Tab-separated table of C-alpha atoms and ligand atoms in Angstrom:
chain	number	residue	atom	x	y	z
A	1346	MET	CA	-0.636	0.463	0.152
A	1347	ARG	CA	1.566	3.581	-0.094
A	1348	TYR	CA	0.286	6.633	1.651
A	1349	VAL	CA	-0.526	10.003	0.569
A	1350	SER	CA	-0.666	13.004	2.062
A	1351	THR	CA	-4.455	14.252	2.266
A	1352	ARG	CA	-3.094	17.816	0.740
A	1353	GLY	CA	-1.269	16.472	-2.365
A	1354	SER	CA	1.900	17.901	-2.549
A	1355	CYS	CA	3.926	15.761	-1.260
A	1356	PRO	CA	5.159	12.924	-3.324
A	1357	PRO	CA	4.156	8.853	-1.700
A	1358	VAL	CA	5.395	6.800	1.363
A	1359	GLY	CA	5.122	2.938	2.217
A	1360	PHE	CA	3.101	1.337	5.941
A	1361	ASP	CA	6.398	2.348	7.598
A	1362	GLY	CA	7.174	6.299	6.390
A	1363	ALA	CA	2.875	7.246	7.335
A	1364	LEU	CA	3.851	5.420	10.923
A	1365	VAL	CA	7.512	6.666	11.653
A	1366	GLY	CA	6.730	10.223	10.001
A	1367	GLY	CA	3.370	10.327	11.328
A	1368	LEU	CA	1.915	14.299	9.994
A	1369	ALA	CA	2.682	14.662	5.954
A	1370	PRO	CA	5.709	17.366	4.496
A	1371	ASP	CA	3.017	19.560	3.746
A	1372	GLY	CA	0.904	19.139	7.137
A	1373	GLY	CA	-1.201	17.357	5.909
A	1374	LEU	CA	-2.225	13.199	6.877
A	1375	TYR	CA	-1.070	10.225	5.026
A	1376	VAL	CA	-4.296	8.178	3.723
A	1377	PRO	CA	-3.707	4.622	2.168
A	1378	GLU	CA	-4.128	4.976	-1.910
A	1379	GLU	CA	-6.795	2.808	-1.624
A	1380	TRP	CA	-9.436	1.536	0.300
A	1381	PRO	CA	-8.994	-2.597	0.369
A	1382	GLU	CA	-11.670	-5.245	0.205
A	1383	ILE	CA	-12.508	-6.778	4.409
A	1384	ASP	CA	-12.728	-10.371	3.038
A	1385	VAL	CA	-12.715	-11.645	6.390
A	1386	HIS	CA	-13.076	-15.598	5.726
A	1387	PRO	CA	-15.728	-16.763	8.111
A	1388	SER	CA	-13.601	-18.972	9.709
A	1389	ALA	CA	-11.672	-16.834	11.114
A	1390	GLU	CA	-13.252	-16.063	14.918
A	1391	ARG	CA	-11.063	-15.298	16.406
A	1392	TYR	CA	-9.859	-10.889	16.903
A	1393	THR	CA	-6.214	-12.234	16.050
A	1394	ASP	CA	-7.016	-13.771	13.250
A	1395	VAL	CA	-9.185	-11.406	11.715
A	1396	ALA	CA	-7.034	-8.027	12.744
A	1397	VAL	CA	-4.436	-10.254	10.182
A	1398	GLU	CA	-6.846	-10.558	7.683
A	1399	VAL	CA	-8.033	-6.582	8.154
A	1400	LEU	CA	-4.133	-5.449	8.142
A	1401	ALA	CA	-1.749	-7.033	5.689
A	1402	PRO	CA	-3.076	-4.721	2.574
A	1403	TYR	CA	-1.915	-1.800	5.012
A	1404	VAL	CA	1.439	-3.280	6.153
A	1405	ALA	CA	2.155	-4.701	2.296
A	1406	PRO	CA	4.907	-5.239	0.512
A	1407	ALA	CA	6.412	-3.204	3.745
A	1408	MET	CA	5.556	-6.109	6.430
A	1409	GLY	CA	3.824	-9.820	5.249
A	1410	ARG	CA	0.973	-11.580	7.800
A	1411	ASP	CA	4.292	-13.605	9.417
A	1412	GLU	CA	5.801	-10.574	10.351
A	1413	LEU	CA	2.557	-8.745	11.763
A	1414	ARG	CA	0.577	-11.259	13.074
A	1415	PRO	CA	3.288	-12.271	16.198
A	1416	LEU	CA	2.470	-8.315	16.648
A	1417	VAL	CA	-0.661	-8.332	16.469
A	1418	GLU	CA	-0.974	-11.273	18.817
A	1419	GLU	CA	1.566	-9.863	21.088
A	1420	ALA	CA	-0.667	-6.858	21.692
A	1421	TYR	CA	-4.260	-8.213	22.367
A	1422	ALA	CA	-2.637	-10.756	24.661
A	1423	THR	CA	-1.953	-8.017	27.082
A	1424	PHE	CA	-6.090	-7.656	27.357
A	1425	GLY	CA	-7.788	-8.771	29.929
A	1426	HIS	CA	-10.292	-10.881	28.106
A	1427	PRO	CA	-10.273	-13.440	25.600
A	1428	GLU	CA	-12.290	-11.600	23.051
A	1429	VAL	CA	-9.928	-8.942	22.813
A	1430	CYS	CA	-12.923	-6.769	22.775
A	1431	PRO	CA	-15.948	-8.392	23.673
A	1432	VAL	CA	-19.860	-7.354	22.782
A	1433	ARG	CA	-22.711	-7.624	24.755
A	1434	PRO	CA	-26.801	-6.490	24.705
A	1435	LEU	CA	-27.611	-3.740	26.222
A	1436	GLY	CA	-32.194	-4.544	25.537
A	1437	GLY	CA	-33.417	-4.434	22.534
A	1438	ASP	CA	-31.423	-4.262	19.263
A	1439	LEU	CA	-28.676	-2.198	21.212
A	1440	HIS	CA	-25.431	-3.772	22.318
A	1441	LEU	CA	-22.553	-3.420	24.012
A	1442	LEU	CA	-18.690	-3.249	22.140
A	1443	GLU	CA	-16.737	-3.146	25.290
A	1444	LEU	CA	-13.296	-1.619	23.865
A	1445	PHE	CA	-11.557	-1.364	27.447
A	1446	TRP	CA	-10.455	-4.172	28.211
A	1447	GLY	CA	-6.627	-3.124	28.021
A	1448	PRO	CA	-3.475	-2.312	30.306
A	1449	THR	CA	-4.955	1.809	30.730
A	1450	LEU	CA	-8.518	0.881	30.583
A	1451	ALA	CA	-9.383	3.113	27.603
A	1452	PHE	CA	-10.040	1.815	23.940
A	1453	LYS	CA	-6.586	4.247	22.878
A	1454	ASP	CA	-4.597	0.553	24.213
A	1455	VAL	CA	-6.355	-1.157	20.778
A	1456	ALA	CA	-4.242	0.873	18.756
A	1457	LEU	CA	-1.667	1.816	20.557
A	1458	GLN	CA	-0.466	-1.579	22.072
A	1459	LEU	CA	-0.069	-2.233	18.073
A	1460	VAL	CA	1.405	0.892	16.816
A	1461	GLY	CA	4.419	0.687	19.636
A	1462	ARG	CA	5.812	-2.421	18.435
A	1463	LEU	CA	4.924	-1.619	14.301
A	1464	PHE	CA	7.185	0.938	16.118
A	1465	ASP	CA	9.586	-0.517	18.004
A	1466	ARG	CA	9.981	-3.316	14.622
A	1467	GLU	CA	10.751	-0.202	12.108
A	1468	LEU	CA	13.111	1.016	14.235
A	1469	ALA	CA	15.034	-1.708	14.687
A	1470	ARG	CA	14.416	-2.319	10.379
A	1471	ARG	CA	16.372	1.212	10.278
A	1472	ASP	CA	18.309	0.309	13.041
A	1473	GLU	CA	17.494	3.905	14.455
A	1474	ARG	CA	16.013	5.146	18.119
A	1475	ALA	CA	12.865	7.987	18.438
A	1476	THR	CA	12.044	9.938	21.656
A	1477	ILE	CA	8.279	9.789	21.405
A	1478	LEU	CA	6.767	12.912	22.951
A	1479	VAL	CA	3.881	13.264	24.087
A	1480	ALA	CA	1.084	15.892	25.673
A	1481	THR	CA	-1.928	14.514	26.896
A	1482	SER	CA	-5.557	15.721	28.785
A	1483	GLY	CA	-5.418	11.741	30.447
A	1484	ASP	CA	-6.213	8.830	28.393
A	1485	THR	CA	-3.388	9.033	25.087
A	1486	GLY	CA	-0.401	9.391	27.838
A	1487	SER	CA	-0.952	6.763	29.855
A	1488	ALA	CA	-1.574	4.337	27.071
A	1489	ALA	CA	1.486	5.942	25.351
A	1490	ILE	CA	3.379	4.398	27.870
A	1491	GLU	CA	1.987	1.324	28.369
A	1492	ALA	CA	2.252	0.899	24.417
A	1493	CYS	CA	6.383	2.221	24.796
A	1494	ARG	CA	7.301	0.475	27.729
A	1495	GLY	CA	10.326	-1.601	28.186
A	1496	ARG	CA	10.800	-1.451	24.202
A	1497	ASP	CA	14.514	-0.632	23.357
A	1498	ARG	CA	14.630	1.508	20.743
A	1499	LEU	CA	11.674	3.505	21.529
A	1500	ASP	CA	11.785	6.203	24.744
A	1501	ILE	CA	9.208	8.622	26.044
A	1502	VAL	CA	8.082	11.844	27.688
A	1503	VAL	CA	4.364	12.815	28.839
A	1504	LEU	CA	3.454	16.446	29.761
A	1505	HIS	CA	0.477	16.853	31.706
A	1506	PRO	CA	-0.865	20.609	33.055
A	1507	ALA	CA	-0.715	20.279	36.657
A	1508	GLY	CA	-3.394	19.885	38.799
A	1509	ARG	CA	-5.598	18.973	35.776
A	1510	VAL	CA	-6.146	15.350	35.294
A	1511	SER	CA	-7.576	13.205	37.616
A	1512	GLU	CA	-6.433	11.336	40.237
A	1513	VAL	CA	-5.598	8.241	38.060
A	1514	GLN	CA	-5.146	9.261	35.176
A	1515	ARG	CA	-2.030	10.745	36.147
A	1516	ARG	CA	-1.053	7.515	38.526
A	1517	GLN	CA	-1.376	5.297	36.013
A	1518	MET	CA	1.523	7.853	34.002
A	1519	THR	CA	3.467	8.554	36.890
A	1520	THR	CA	3.881	4.536	39.223
A	1521	VAL	CA	5.289	3.655	36.427
A	1522	ASP	CA	8.518	2.691	36.810
A	1523	GLU	CA	10.790	2.213	33.745
A	1524	PRO	CA	13.768	3.802	32.943
A	1525	ASN	CA	12.510	4.546	28.586
A	1526	VAL	CA	10.072	6.984	30.588
A	1527	ARG	CA	9.334	10.221	31.819
A	1528	ASN	CA	6.121	12.594	33.232
A	1529	VAL	CA	6.417	16.187	33.288
A	1530	ALA	CA	3.654	17.994	35.195
A	1531	VAL	CA	4.134	20.987	33.570
A	1532	ASP	CA	2.345	24.778	34.997
A	1533	GLY	CA	0.024	25.361	32.361
A	1534	THR	CA	-2.812	24.423	30.221
A	1535	PHE	CA	-3.728	21.350	28.545
A	1536	ASP	CA	-3.358	23.165	25.481
A	1537	ASP	CA	0.240	24.974	26.867
A	1538	CYS	CA	1.583	21.227	26.709
A	1539	GLN	CA	0.636	20.830	23.074
A	1540	ASP	CA	1.995	24.140	22.383
A	1541	LEU	CA	4.854	22.559	23.755
A	1542	VAL	CA	5.209	19.597	22.238
A	1543	LYS	CA	4.880	21.381	18.891
A	1544	ALA	CA	7.540	24.021	19.738
A	1545	ALA	CA	9.556	21.216	20.139
A	1546	PHE	CA	8.661	19.665	17.030
A	1547	ALA	CA	9.533	22.920	14.965
A	1548	ASP	CA	13.135	23.117	16.343
A	1549	THR	CA	14.956	20.629	13.374
A	1550	ALA	CA	18.184	20.577	15.436
A	1551	LEU	CA	16.734	19.327	18.511
A	1552	ARG	CA	14.269	16.980	16.530
A	1553	ALA	CA	17.167	15.684	14.750
A	1554	GLU	CA	19.311	15.069	17.793
A	1555	LEU	CA	16.026	13.161	19.965
A	1556	GLN	CA	14.877	11.805	17.202
A	1557	LEU	CA	11.395	12.792	18.408
A	1558	ALA	CA	8.256	11.644	17.028
A	1559	ALA	CA	4.414	11.429	17.849
A	1560	MET	CA	2.369	8.781	18.051
A	1561	ASN	CA	-0.741	11.022	18.145
A	1562	SER	CA	-4.583	9.971	17.078
A	1563	ILE	CA	-3.450	11.536	13.699
A	1564	ASN	CA	-1.098	8.724	13.065
A	1565	TRP	CA	-2.795	6.577	10.186
A	1566	GLY	CA	-1.449	2.830	11.749
A	1567	ARG	CA	-4.329	4.259	15.235
A	1568	VAL	CA	-6.509	3.962	12.853
A	1569	MET	CA	-5.776	1.746	10.862
A	1570	ALA	CA	-5.612	-0.812	14.340
A	1571	GLN	CA	-9.506	0.678	15.440
A	1572	VAL	CA	-10.909	-0.420	12.197
A	1573	VAL	CA	-11.240	-4.169	13.334
A	1574	TYR	CA	-13.561	-3.455	16.105
A	1575	TYR	CA	-15.668	-2.664	14.240
A	1576	VAL	CA	-15.663	-6.105	11.543
A	1577	THR	CA	-15.871	-8.131	14.692
A	1578	SER	CA	-18.597	-6.675	16.533
A	1579	ALA	CA	-20.883	-6.458	13.205
A	1580	ALA	CA	-19.385	-10.402	12.787
A	1581	ALA	CA	-21.143	-10.837	16.233
A	1582	VAL	CA	-24.355	-9.639	16.131
A	1583	ALA	CA	-25.531	-9.400	12.419
A	1584	PRO	CA	-23.005	-11.574	10.274
A	1585	GLU	CA	-25.895	-11.069	7.119
A	1586	GLY	CA	-27.015	-8.289	8.000
A	1587	PRO	CA	-26.616	-4.335	8.177
A	1588	VAL	CA	-26.089	-2.462	11.470
A	1589	SER	CA	-24.727	0.814	12.566
A	1590	PHE	CA	-22.816	2.312	15.613
A	1591	SER	CA	-23.210	5.024	18.108
A	1592	VAL	CA	-19.151	6.728	18.842
A	1593	PRO	CA	-18.702	8.783	21.422
A	1594	THR	CA	-16.024	11.217	19.041
A	1595	GLY	CA	-14.040	14.345	19.676
A	1596	ASN	CA	-10.809	14.010	16.956
A	1597	PHE	CA	-13.220	11.681	14.295
A	1598	GLY	CA	-10.691	9.590	15.309
A	1599	ASN	CA	-12.279	6.109	15.750
A	1600	VAL	CA	-15.331	7.218	13.519
A	1601	LEU	CA	-13.454	7.370	10.687
A	1602	ALA	CA	-12.087	3.824	11.392
A	1603	GLY	CA	-15.296	2.270	11.136
A	1604	TRP	CA	-16.447	5.028	7.825
A	1605	VAL	CA	-12.928	2.979	6.793
A	1606	ALA	CA	-13.892	-0.165	7.234
A	1607	ALA	CA	-17.032	0.830	5.736
A	1608	GLN	CA	-15.409	1.969	2.115
A	1609	GLY	CA	-13.505	-1.800	2.311
A	1610	GLY	CA	-17.809	-3.043	2.431
A	1611	LEU	CA	-19.127	-3.746	5.944
A	1612	ASP	CA	-22.296	-3.055	5.610
A	1613	VAL	CA	-22.834	-0.203	7.467
A	1614	ASP	CA	-26.029	1.070	7.779
A	1615	ARG	CA	-25.344	4.624	10.011
A	1616	PHE	CA	-22.939	5.984	11.668
A	1617	VAL	CA	-24.134	8.393	14.947
A	1618	ILE	CA	-20.963	10.756	16.563
A	1619	GLY	CA	-22.045	11.307	20.058
A	1620	SER	CA	-20.509	14.402	21.495
A	1621	ASN	CA	-20.961	16.043	24.708
A	1622	ARG	CA	-20.530	19.980	25.408
A	1623	ASN	CA	-17.807	20.797	22.732
A	1624	ASP	CA	-20.219	19.847	19.882
A	1625	ILE	CA	-18.210	20.929	16.166
A	1626	LEU	CA	-18.978	17.661	14.703
A	1627	ALA	CA	-23.257	17.319	15.689
A	1628	ARG	CA	-23.302	21.096	14.993
A	1629	TRP	CA	-21.655	20.364	11.787
A	1630	ILE	CA	-24.388	17.720	10.231
A	1631	ASP	CA	-26.946	19.916	11.589
A	1632	SER	CA	-26.259	23.339	10.353
A	1633	GLY	CA	-23.605	21.921	6.881
A	1634	VAL	CA	-21.215	24.866	8.644
A	1635	MET	CA	-17.972	23.333	10.204
A	1636	GLU	CA	-17.685	26.192	12.966
A	1637	MET	CA	-14.409	26.314	15.759
A	1638	GLU	CA	-15.885	27.610	19.565
A	1639	GLY	CA	-13.545	27.645	23.283
A	1640	VAL	CA	-13.672	24.323	24.490
A	1641	GLU	CA	-15.004	23.527	27.922
A	1642	PRO	CA	-14.626	21.490	30.522
A	1643	SER	CA	-17.581	18.591	30.861
A	1644	LEU	CA	-18.036	15.640	32.789
A	1645	SER	CA	-16.430	13.577	28.603
A	1646	PRO	CA	-12.931	15.087	29.135
A	1647	SER	CA	-11.260	12.744	26.746
A	1648	MET	CA	-13.951	14.012	23.954
A	1649	ASP	CA	-12.757	18.125	25.182
A	1650	ILE	CA	-11.361	19.729	21.919
A	1651	GLN	CA	-12.339	22.286	19.993
A	1652	VAL	CA	-10.451	20.606	16.191
A	1653	SER	CA	-11.075	17.459	15.083
A	1654	SER	CA	-8.631	17.090	13.225
A	1655	ASN	CA	-8.994	13.034	12.043
A	1656	VAL	CA	-12.207	15.347	9.819
A	1657	GLU	CA	-9.499	15.937	7.561
A	1658	ARG	CA	-9.168	12.314	5.828
A	1659	TYR	CA	-12.787	12.119	5.595
A	1660	LEU	CA	-12.993	15.827	3.555
A	1661	TRP	CA	-10.083	14.648	1.759
A	1662	GLU	CA	-12.721	11.925	-0.448
A	1663	LEU	CA	-15.130	14.055	0.138
A	1664	TYR	CA	-13.955	16.423	-2.094
A	1665	GLY	CA	-12.886	14.513	-4.704
A	1666	ARG	CA	-9.112	13.510	-3.501
A	1667	ASN	CA	-8.474	17.135	-4.267
A	1668	GLY	CA	-5.518	17.678	-1.813
A	1669	ALA	CA	-5.308	21.265	-3.183
A	1670	VAL	CA	-8.859	21.747	-2.368
A	1671	VAL	CA	-8.382	20.234	1.418
A	1672	ALA	CA	-4.919	22.711	2.253
A	1673	GLU	CA	-7.970	25.000	1.350
A	1674	ALA	CA	-9.635	24.381	3.465
A	1675	MET	CA	-7.913	23.687	6.473
A	1676	SER	CA	-6.071	26.918	6.398
A	1677	THR	CA	-9.691	28.520	5.489
A	1678	LEU	CA	-10.813	26.424	9.233
A	1679	ARG	CA	-7.584	28.237	11.274
A	1680	ALA	CA	-7.856	31.256	9.523
A	1681	THR	CA	-11.177	32.558	9.680
A	1682	GLY	CA	-12.468	29.380	12.344
A	1683	ARG	CA	-15.084	27.811	10.199
A	1684	ILE	CA	-15.412	25.269	6.318
A	1685	ASP	CA	-18.791	25.761	4.644
A	1686	VAL	CA	-18.809	22.072	2.772
A	1687	GLY	CA	-21.807	23.226	0.336
A	1688	GLU	CA	-25.602	21.700	0.589
A	1689	ALA	CA	-24.705	18.890	-1.922
A	1690	ARG	CA	-21.474	17.227	0.082
A	1691	MET	CA	-23.240	17.460	3.222
A	1692	ALA	CA	-26.371	15.820	1.516
A	1693	ARG	CA	-23.661	12.657	1.587
A	1694	VAL	CA	-22.946	13.665	4.803
A	1695	ARG	CA	-25.775	13.797	6.236
A	1696	SER	CA	-26.552	9.950	4.297
A	1697	ALA	CA	-23.563	8.358	6.510
A	1698	PHE	CA	-23.704	10.353	9.477
A	1699	SER	CA	-25.831	11.662	12.669
A	1700	GLY	CA	-24.542	14.143	15.506
A	1701	VAL	CA	-26.313	14.344	18.524
A	1702	ARG	CA	-25.139	16.675	21.667
A	1703	VAL	CA	-25.480	15.006	25.013
A	1704	ASP	CA	-24.444	17.273	28.356
A	1705	ASP	CA	-24.079	16.151	31.754
A	1706	GLU	CA	-27.197	16.318	33.049
A	1707	ALA	CA	-28.192	13.438	29.399
A	1708	THR	CA	-25.005	11.299	30.710
A	1709	LEU	CA	-25.373	11.566	34.133
A	1710	ALA	CA	-29.323	10.076	33.340
A	1711	GLU	CA	-28.110	8.179	30.949
A	1712	ILE	CA	-25.474	6.042	33.312
A	1713	ARG	CA	-28.285	6.219	35.890
A	1714	ARG	CA	-30.449	4.155	32.762
A	1715	VAL	CA	-27.387	1.802	32.495
A	1716	HIS	CA	-27.556	0.623	35.670
A	1717	ASP	CA	-30.922	0.872	36.744
A	1718	GLU	CA	-31.725	-1.630	33.666
A	1719	THR	CA	-29.098	-3.796	33.545
A	1720	GLY	CA	-27.110	-3.116	36.552
A	1721	GLU	CA	-23.613	-2.246	34.457
A	1722	LEU	CA	-22.311	0.783	35.213
A	1723	VAL	CA	-20.816	2.318	31.690
A	1724	ASP	CA	-18.228	5.725	32.684
A	1725	PRO	CA	-19.323	9.429	30.625
A	1726	HIS	CA	-17.953	8.852	27.435
A	1727	THR	CA	-19.815	5.262	26.710
A	1728	ALA	CA	-23.315	6.810	28.373
A	1729	VAL	CA	-22.545	9.290	25.589
A	1730	ALA	CA	-22.754	7.252	22.621
A	1731	ILE	CA	-25.976	4.926	24.546
A	1732	ALA	CA	-27.518	7.953	24.639
A	1733	ALA	CA	-26.421	9.619	20.780
A	1734	ALA	CA	-27.860	5.892	20.100
A	1735	ARG	CA	-31.840	6.421	21.937
A	1736	ALA	CA	-32.054	8.834	19.888
A	1737	VAL	CA	-31.771	8.121	16.907
A	1738	PRO	CA	-33.728	4.682	16.111
A	1739	SER	CA	-32.490	3.250	12.925
A	1740	PRO	CA	-34.720	0.680	10.662
A	1741	ALA	CA	-36.769	-1.363	12.488
A	1742	GLY	CA	-33.940	-4.605	13.666
A	1743	THR	CA	-31.655	-3.508	12.017
A	1744	PRO	CA	-28.676	-3.667	15.489
A	1745	ARG	CA	-26.964	-0.642	17.072
A	1746	ILE	CA	-23.627	-1.320	18.252
A	1747	CYS	CA	-22.083	1.305	20.965
A	1748	LEU	CA	-18.972	1.608	21.746
A	1749	ALA	CA	-17.269	1.376	25.285
A	1750	THR	CA	-14.648	3.612	25.141
A	1751	ALA	CA	-13.500	3.401	28.787
A	1752	HIS	CA	-14.207	1.112	31.622
A	1753	ALA	CA	-16.208	3.098	34.352
A	1754	ALA	CA	-13.965	2.886	37.028
A	1755	LYS	CA	-11.198	5.469	35.036
A	1756	PHE	CA	-14.258	7.712	35.669
A	1757	PRO	CA	-15.264	6.802	38.899
A	1758	ASP	CA	-16.357	10.678	40.386
A	1759	ALA	CA	-19.456	10.926	37.343
A	1760	VAL	CA	-20.392	7.166	37.648
A	1761	GLU	CA	-20.497	7.511	41.875
A	1762	ALA	CA	-22.467	11.106	41.146
A	1763	ALA	CA	-25.246	8.874	38.606
A	1764	THR	CA	-25.109	6.127	40.525
A	1765	GLY	CA	-24.173	6.644	44.439
A	1766	ILE	CA	-22.148	3.116	43.030
A	1767	ARG	CA	-17.910	3.730	43.327
A	1768	PRO	CA	-16.468	1.327	40.998
A	1769	LEU	CA	-13.698	-0.002	41.372
A	1770	LEU	CA	-10.703	-0.411	40.085
A	1771	PRO	CA	-10.369	-4.136	37.594
A	1772	PRO	CA	-6.929	-6.370	40.550
A	1773	HIS	CA	-4.029	-4.975	37.940
A	1774	LEU	CA	-4.586	-1.604	39.467
A	1775	ALA	CA	-6.107	-2.241	42.617
A	1776	ASP	CA	-2.822	-1.134	44.262
A	1777	LEU	CA	-2.737	1.864	41.956
A	1778	LEU	CA	-3.333	4.002	44.382
A	1779	GLU	CA	-0.601	3.262	47.447
A	1780	GLN	CA	2.367	3.114	44.727
A	1781	ASP	CA	5.139	5.397	44.359
A	1782	GLU	CA	4.666	8.166	42.103
A	1783	ARG	CA	7.319	9.404	39.635
A	1784	VAL	CA	6.927	13.190	38.213
A	1785	ASP	CA	9.285	16.258	36.998
A	1786	HIS	CA	7.813	19.687	37.368
A	1787	LEU	CA	8.370	22.564	34.679
A	1788	ALA	CA	7.746	25.987	33.541
A	1789	ASN	CA	4.903	27.547	30.808
A	1790	ASP	CA	8.845	27.578	28.942
A	1791	SER	CA	9.691	25.656	25.535
A	1792	ALA	CA	13.867	26.140	26.748
A	1793	ALA	CA	13.129	24.253	29.561
A	1794	LEU	CA	11.626	21.752	28.151
A	1795	ALA	CA	14.670	21.263	24.668
A	1796	ASP	CA	16.748	21.680	28.137
A	1797	TYR	CA	15.540	18.883	30.055
A	1798	LEU	CA	14.778	17.166	26.741
A	1799	ARG	CA	18.405	17.172	25.842
A	1800	ALA	CA	19.189	16.205	29.347
A	1801	THR	CA	17.566	13.833	29.923
A	1802	ALA	CA	18.177	11.825	26.518
A	1803	ARG	CA	19.663	8.130	27.442
B	446	PLP	C1	-10.073	9.477	23.820
B	446	PLP	C2	-10.851	8.871	24.011
B	446	PLP	C3	-12.219	9.451	22.678
B	446	PLP	C4	-12.519	9.616	21.711
B	446	PLP	O1	-12.187	9.419	20.832
B	446	PLP	P1	-11.678	10.285	19.309
B	446	PLP	O2	-10.014	9.498	19.111
B	446	PLP	O3	-11.915	11.748	19.454
B	446	PLP	O4	-12.222	9.477	17.896
B	446	PLP	C5	-13.231	8.805	23.835
B	446	PLP	N1	-13.545	7.828	25.104
B	446	PLP	C6	-12.618	7.133	25.478
B	446	PLP	C7	-12.656	6.919	26.735
B	446	PLP	C8	-10.928	8.088	24.949
B	446	PLP	O5	-10.113	7.907	25.443
């Protein structure tokens, strides 16, 4: 497979270039030149077998199935459920796809456990090392640390805003005791952390010296790995027919993977996008105009974002794969805070996607309702997906799959507020609150970060 930039002005690269390069040199995102047909043999019942079949065309010819298989097996052996991403009934035509059985209890493990191993293998092949630099508001940091810990070729430095991540999220990062893992609490906000990361990447001397690399959600490897659970869950609930998906998404990363599965032939009736009060996507589908607003904190913090970066990959297809037009649309968004794709294109958007805004009050009400009706505890992001699904009934009989993106114990305060029950951490994290933390502190200053990175590099 060759990968091209959504902005169309740099040469195609192979899978390895898209993986390690992250962002394309023209500022675009890498997309595969074609959408391979999803052709899963009915006997492929294990998650890892389906994963190898779905992912093989994306990594060829750089990697064959024989090389891919052990990485896939190892990645998903870290999951606490034999089915990896199991589906359970939620009542009526609703189903819950549980994506939180990985080491950090959020769906980001599904992608990052594989991406960390793919990175390590590619760096070994090149005989190089890299320093992964990440800014996090919560879930990404711990998932990236778990993906990198103990890997020879990788160091990881994670910046989080001091005092602004939950205790569980902070401790999942700071209690990891490995020589290649560093946590930095920055005096500032998540946006300040992101700006520091951008400044470090823009410093070409620093970038080359430390071989800085990113594993953020615009990395194609992450999107690709997420395609698999759309295929396995559809096969589990409706092997013959269409399904709908309801996805709690901020960055458009997770739902984009479902749309990619549909491009490959998966029979999907509709994608429902669940937004919290930061509802740029739901407003877009409603009004036809994508318009940035400020970010407000919500009960589902992993979706508190202003711009949905992964939407650029969808716009590329919507604009007929015309990179120049995509580049112009993205620069308009940056300059004016809005894009209008026009009514004809909006009709295509609305034929595939619905958008529903679920505020904090409705999120709590949904957590309570699921607990009353099924006895299960769901996290606030999952509750957004379920409430959004209920708002968009599907044609009679079409099963609807809601994506459960985090374990309830990752957001215990919201779950307790809704149900009066404080969810327990699973056994492998039960002593999280007693372990020692390792964290360095830095001012919000890019020169201080550069000094720190140089001083701590191995
Ligand atoms: C990251 C995250 C999301 C949002 O994912 P997108 O990349 O925006 O689609 C939803 N729920 C949880 C728990 C997350 O960690």
